[in-house]
Short mmCIF file of C-alpha atoms in Angstrom, two decimals:
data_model
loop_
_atom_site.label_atom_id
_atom_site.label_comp_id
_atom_site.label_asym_id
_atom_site.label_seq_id
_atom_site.Cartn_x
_atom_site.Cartn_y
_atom_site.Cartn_z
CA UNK A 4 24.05 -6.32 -2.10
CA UNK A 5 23.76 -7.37 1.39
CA UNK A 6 20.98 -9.53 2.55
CA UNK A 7 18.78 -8.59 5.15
CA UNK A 8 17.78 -10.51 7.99
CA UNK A 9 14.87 -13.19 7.72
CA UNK A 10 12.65 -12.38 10.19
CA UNK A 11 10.28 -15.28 11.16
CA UNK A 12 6.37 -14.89 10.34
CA UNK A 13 3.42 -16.14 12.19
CA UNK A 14 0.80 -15.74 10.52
CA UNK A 15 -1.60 -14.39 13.24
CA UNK A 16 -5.12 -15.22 12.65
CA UNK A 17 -5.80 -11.14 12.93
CA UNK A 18 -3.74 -10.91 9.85
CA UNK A 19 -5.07 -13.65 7.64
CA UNK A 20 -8.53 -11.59 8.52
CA UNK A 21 -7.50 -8.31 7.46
CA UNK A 22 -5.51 -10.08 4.62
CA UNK A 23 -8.93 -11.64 3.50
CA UNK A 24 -10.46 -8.47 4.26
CA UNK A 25 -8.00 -6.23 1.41
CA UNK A 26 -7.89 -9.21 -0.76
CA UNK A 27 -10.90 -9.00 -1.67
CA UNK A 28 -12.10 -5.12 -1.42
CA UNK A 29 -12.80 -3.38 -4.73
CA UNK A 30 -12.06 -0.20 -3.34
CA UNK A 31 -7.92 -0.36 -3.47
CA UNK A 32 -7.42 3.29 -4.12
CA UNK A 33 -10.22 4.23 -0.44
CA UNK A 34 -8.39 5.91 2.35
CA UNK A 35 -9.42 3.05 4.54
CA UNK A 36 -7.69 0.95 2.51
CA UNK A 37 -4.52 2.71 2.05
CA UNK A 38 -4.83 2.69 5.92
CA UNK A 39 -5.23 -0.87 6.43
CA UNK A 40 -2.11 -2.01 3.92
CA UNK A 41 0.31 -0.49 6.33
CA UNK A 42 -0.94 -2.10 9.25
CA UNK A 43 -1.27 -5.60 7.60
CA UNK A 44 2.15 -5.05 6.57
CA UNK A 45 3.65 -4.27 9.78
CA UNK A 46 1.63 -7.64 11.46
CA UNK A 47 3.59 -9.67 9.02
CA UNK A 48 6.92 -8.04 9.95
CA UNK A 49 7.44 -6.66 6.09
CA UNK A 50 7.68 -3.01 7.21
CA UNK A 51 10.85 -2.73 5.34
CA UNK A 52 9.37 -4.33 2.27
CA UNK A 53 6.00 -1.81 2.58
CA UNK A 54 8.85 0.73 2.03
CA UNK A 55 10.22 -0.08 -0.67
CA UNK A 56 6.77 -0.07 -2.66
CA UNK A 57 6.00 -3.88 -2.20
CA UNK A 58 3.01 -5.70 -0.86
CA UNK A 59 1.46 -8.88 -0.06
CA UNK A 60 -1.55 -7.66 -1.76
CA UNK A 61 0.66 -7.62 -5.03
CA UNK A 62 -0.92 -9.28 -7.51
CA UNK A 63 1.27 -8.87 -10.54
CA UNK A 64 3.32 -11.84 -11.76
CA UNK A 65 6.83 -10.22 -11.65
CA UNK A 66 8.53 -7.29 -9.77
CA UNK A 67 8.92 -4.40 -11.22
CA UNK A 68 12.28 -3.44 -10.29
CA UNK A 69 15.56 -4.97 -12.04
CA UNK A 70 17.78 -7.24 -10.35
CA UNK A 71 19.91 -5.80 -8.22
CA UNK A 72 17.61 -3.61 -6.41
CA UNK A 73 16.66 -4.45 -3.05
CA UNK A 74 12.68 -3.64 -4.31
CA UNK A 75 13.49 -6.40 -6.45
CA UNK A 76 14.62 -8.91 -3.96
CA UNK A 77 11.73 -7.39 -1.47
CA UNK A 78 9.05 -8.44 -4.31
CA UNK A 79 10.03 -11.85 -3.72
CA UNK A 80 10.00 -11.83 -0.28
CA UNK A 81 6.48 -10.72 -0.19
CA UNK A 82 5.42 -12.77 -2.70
CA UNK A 83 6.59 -15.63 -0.59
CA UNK A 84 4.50 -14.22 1.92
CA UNK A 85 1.45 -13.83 -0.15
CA UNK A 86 1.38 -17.59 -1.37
CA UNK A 87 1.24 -18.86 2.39
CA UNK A 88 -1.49 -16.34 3.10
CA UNK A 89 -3.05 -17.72 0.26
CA UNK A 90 -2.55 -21.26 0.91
CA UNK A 91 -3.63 -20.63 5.00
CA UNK A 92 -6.92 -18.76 3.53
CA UNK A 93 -7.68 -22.09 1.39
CA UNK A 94 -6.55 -24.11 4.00
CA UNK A 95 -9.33 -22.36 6.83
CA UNK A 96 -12.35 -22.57 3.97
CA UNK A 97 -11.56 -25.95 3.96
CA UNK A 98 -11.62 -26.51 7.83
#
């Protein structure tokens, strides 16, 4: 399967916000929420990824889609993305 191009991330200080924001809503099913992913999504250049029914705001341990699938490989990619929004969110509560 071909790979698709890396596409570098900054991690904009906007979107560590509204990832802190979504992180830590109750509310994941709210129309404000479903709103926000999107946009989060597209400030982190995953746009593709949001299509193909991944998220940074993932929390499960695995992807659900087999190897070979591009979902699969997109799970990763976002959970790459997710453990450096993590680690920057840890990183400013220490500051």
């Amino acid at each position: 399967m071909p790979q698709r191009q890396r596409r570098e991330r900054n991690i904009s200080e906007v979107a560590l916000d509204l990832f802190d924001e979504l992180e830590h809503r109750r509310d994941r099913r709210s129309e404000g929420y479903r709103q926000k992913e999107p946009e989060l999504m597209r400030m982190l250049c995953l746009t593709s990824e949001y299509w193909t029914v991944n998220s940074v705001l993932d929390r499960s341990d695995e992807p659900c889609h087999p190897p070979g699938y591009i979902a699969h490989h997109d799970w990763h990619r976002c959970r790459e993305v997710r453990l450096a929004l993590l680690a920057a969110l840890e990183a400013r509560r220490i500051r």
